[in-house]
Amino acid sequence: MLRLRLIPYTLTISAIIVFMFFIVSSIKYTSNPTTKIQASPPPFTLLIGILTRPDSYDRRHFLRLIYATRTQSTATFTITVKYDYVMKTDDDVYLRLEQLATSLSPLPRQDLYYGFVIPCQSMNPFVHYMSGMGFVLSWDLVEWIGASLIPLNHTVGPEDKLVGEWLNRGNKAKNRVSNKPAMYDYPRTNGRCSHDLVLDTIAVHRLKRWEQWLDVLTFFNVTNQVKPSTLYTL
Ligand SMILES: *[C@@H]1O[C@H](CO)[C@@H](O)[C@H](O)[C@H]1NC(C)=O
Ligand SMILES: *[C@@H]1O[C@H](CO)[C@@H](O)[C@H](O)[C@H]1NC(C)=O
């Protein structure tokens, strides 16, 4: 009974989901006139859900600004009814969408479970589950979660760990990719899950303070294309 009461409470009070719609057109490979243009993997669509709290207005506004700032050469935004992949992430994560798209592009579109594997030191994507900082499921797995009885009977626990358990119990997600060191926690915030900012980053997690966001946005040159104005300071 307690369990049944907890679920709706958790959903309504602590979190709401902001959806971003994101379609990736073919990745552009640089080619010079003397070489053949490399065949691009087919385009794919990805739905990103960012978990946030109802009262985090400033964080949501900030995230919209950040993602609107980037000019996307590989991605366009769209709305559709079915995606190739669905990603769950949090509002304390900075995602580099182009790097994420490039990384997903050659991977299987089916039975895929992708992210940053927990525990921190694990390099085996089957041991044990992908961190809630950002995990991607192929659409067939999302449909399976919606239809299977396994999740219904296992609803208590951290959301990321539960998803891993459901997939294991259902013998699902034969394709697993843990993208270390491109995904990580902000330097010195979480032991072995943290390391210094690196050039080929896909996701940085645990950005709780504005100074940490500023550091990350500066490092990745995110605001370089924003024109100076007397209306704001960069
Ligand atoms: C889920 O739990 C119910 C009641 O406890 C049980 O009857 C059912 O077999 C379980 N289903 C699965 C898939 O474990
Ligand atoms: C940001 O720009 C500087 C200067 O152009 C460059 O050296 C650096 O590699 C860039 N950083 C990233 C993450 O692209």
Short mmCIF file of C-alpha atoms in Angstrom, two decimals, residues 12-143:
data_model
loop_
_atom_site.label_atom_id
_atom_site.label_comp_id
_atom_site.label_asym_id
_atom_site.label_seq_id
_atom_site.Cartn_x
_atom_site.Cartn_y
_atom_site.Cartn_z
CA THR A 12 3.41 14.57 -9.35
CA ILE A 13 5.40 16.36 -6.70
CA SER A 14 9.04 15.93 -7.42
CA ALA A 15 9.45 15.88 -11.15
CA ILE A 16 8.06 16.92 -14.45
CA ILE A 17 9.50 16.21 -17.83
CA VAL A 18 10.49 18.73 -20.45
CA PHE A 19 10.72 17.22 -23.89
CA MET A 20 13.08 18.29 -26.59
CA PHE A 21 12.53 16.99 -30.06
CA PHE A 22 15.60 16.35 -32.03
CA ILE A 23 16.14 14.83 -35.43
CA VAL A 24 19.54 14.14 -36.80
CA SER A 25 20.09 14.55 -40.47
CA SER A 26 23.02 12.79 -42.07
CA ILE A 27 26.29 13.54 -40.36
CA LYS A 28 28.45 15.59 -42.67
CA TYR A 29 31.82 14.03 -43.33
CA THR A 30 34.56 16.32 -44.55
CA SER A 31 35.64 15.24 -47.97
CA ASN A 32 38.18 16.57 -50.39
CA PRO A 33 37.57 16.48 -54.15
CA THR A 34 39.97 13.61 -54.81
CA THR A 35 38.36 11.14 -52.41
CA LYS A 36 34.94 9.58 -52.66
CA ILE A 37 32.35 10.98 -50.30
CA GLN A 38 31.93 8.51 -47.49
CA ALA A 39 28.46 7.03 -47.24
CA SER A 40 26.71 8.44 -44.18
CA PRO A 41 24.69 6.19 -41.91
CA PRO A 42 20.96 6.86 -42.34
CA PRO A 43 19.47 9.76 -40.38
CA PHE A 44 17.78 9.00 -37.10
CA THR A 45 15.47 10.64 -34.61
CA LEU A 46 16.04 11.04 -30.90
CA LEU A 47 13.62 12.25 -28.24
CA ILE A 48 15.34 13.74 -25.19
CA GLY A 49 13.39 14.02 -21.93
CA ILE A 50 14.97 16.27 -19.31
CA LEU A 51 13.80 15.53 -15.78
CA THR A 52 13.38 18.68 -13.71
CA ARG A 53 11.36 19.99 -10.79
CA PRO A 54 8.20 22.09 -11.10
CA ASP A 55 9.73 25.07 -9.29
CA SER A 56 13.01 25.07 -11.27
CA TYR A 57 11.83 27.81 -13.63
CA ASP A 58 15.24 29.45 -13.95
CA ARG A 59 17.00 26.18 -14.74
CA ARG A 60 14.51 25.32 -17.50
CA HIS A 61 14.74 28.80 -18.97
CA PHE A 62 18.53 28.56 -18.84
CA LEU A 63 18.57 25.17 -20.59
CA ARG A 64 16.33 26.45 -23.40
CA LEU A 65 18.69 29.38 -23.92
CA ILE A 66 21.77 27.15 -23.92
CA TYR A 67 20.43 24.71 -26.50
CA ALA A 68 19.05 27.54 -28.64
CA THR A 69 22.48 29.17 -28.67
CA ARG A 70 24.15 26.37 -30.55
CA THR A 71 23.88 26.28 -34.30
CA GLN A 72 23.34 22.64 -35.14
CA SER A 73 24.93 21.50 -38.36
CA THR A 74 23.91 17.88 -37.84
CA ALA A 75 20.55 18.24 -36.16
CA THR A 76 17.18 19.83 -36.64
CA PHE A 77 14.25 19.98 -34.26
CA THR A 78 11.01 18.26 -35.14
CA ILE A 79 7.99 16.54 -33.63
CA THR A 80 6.96 13.05 -34.63
CA VAL A 81 5.06 10.13 -33.09
CA LYS A 82 7.83 7.57 -33.13
CA TYR A 83 11.56 7.97 -32.62
CA ASP A 84 14.56 5.73 -33.17
CA TYR A 85 15.81 6.48 -29.68
CA VAL A 86 14.57 8.02 -26.45
CA MET A 87 16.98 9.58 -23.98
CA LYS A 88 16.38 10.40 -20.34
CA THR A 89 18.57 13.05 -18.76
CA ASP A 90 18.52 15.55 -15.88
CA ASP A 91 18.51 19.33 -15.60
CA ASP A 92 22.03 19.31 -14.09
CA VAL A 93 23.54 17.83 -17.26
CA TYR A 94 25.07 19.62 -20.24
CA LEU A 95 24.67 17.54 -23.40
CA ARG A 96 26.73 18.21 -26.52
CA LEU A 97 24.14 17.27 -29.08
CA GLU A 98 26.40 17.04 -32.12
CA GLN A 99 28.86 14.77 -30.35
CA LEU A 100 25.97 12.66 -29.07
CA ALA A 101 24.53 12.39 -32.58
CA THR A 102 27.89 11.42 -34.08
CA SER A 103 28.31 8.77 -31.41
CA LEU A 104 24.82 7.26 -31.89
CA SER A 105 24.89 7.42 -35.67
CA PRO A 106 26.78 4.13 -36.37
CA LEU A 107 25.13 2.18 -33.54
CA PRO A 108 22.26 -0.34 -33.84
CA ARG A 109 18.78 1.19 -33.97
CA GLN A 110 17.35 -1.86 -32.17
CA ASP A 111 17.82 -3.35 -28.70
CA LEU A 112 20.28 -0.58 -27.73
CA TYR A 113 20.97 0.63 -24.20
CA TYR A 114 23.55 3.43 -24.15
CA GLY A 115 25.04 5.72 -21.54
CA PHE A 116 27.51 5.86 -18.68
CA VAL A 117 27.69 2.54 -16.85
CA ILE A 118 27.48 2.41 -13.05
CA PRO A 119 29.56 1.62 -11.01
CA CYS A 120 31.96 4.43 -11.88
CA GLN A 121 34.98 2.21 -12.46
CA SER A 122 33.12 -0.35 -14.59
CA MET A 123 34.13 -0.45 -18.24
CA ASN A 124 31.74 -3.32 -18.98
CA PRO A 125 28.37 -2.00 -20.26
CA PHE A 126 26.69 -5.15 -18.91
CA VAL A 127 27.93 -4.39 -15.34
CA HIS A 128 25.57 -3.00 -14.13
CA TYR A 129 23.28 -0.21 -15.43
CA MET A 130 23.42 3.18 -17.17
CA SER A 131 23.50 6.27 -14.96
CA GLY A 132 20.48 8.57 -14.86
CA MET A 133 22.77 11.40 -16.04
CA GLY A 134 21.72 10.34 -19.54
CA PHE A 135 20.76 6.98 -20.95
CA VAL A 136 19.43 6.17 -24.39
CA LEU A 137 17.00 3.36 -25.22
CA SER A 138 16.09 2.28 -28.72
CA TRP A 139 12.37 2.60 -29.47
CA ASP A 140 11.72 -1.16 -29.36
CA LEU A 141 12.94 -1.19 -25.74
CA VAL A 142 10.72 1.77 -24.85
CA GLU A 143 7.74 -0.11 -26.31
#
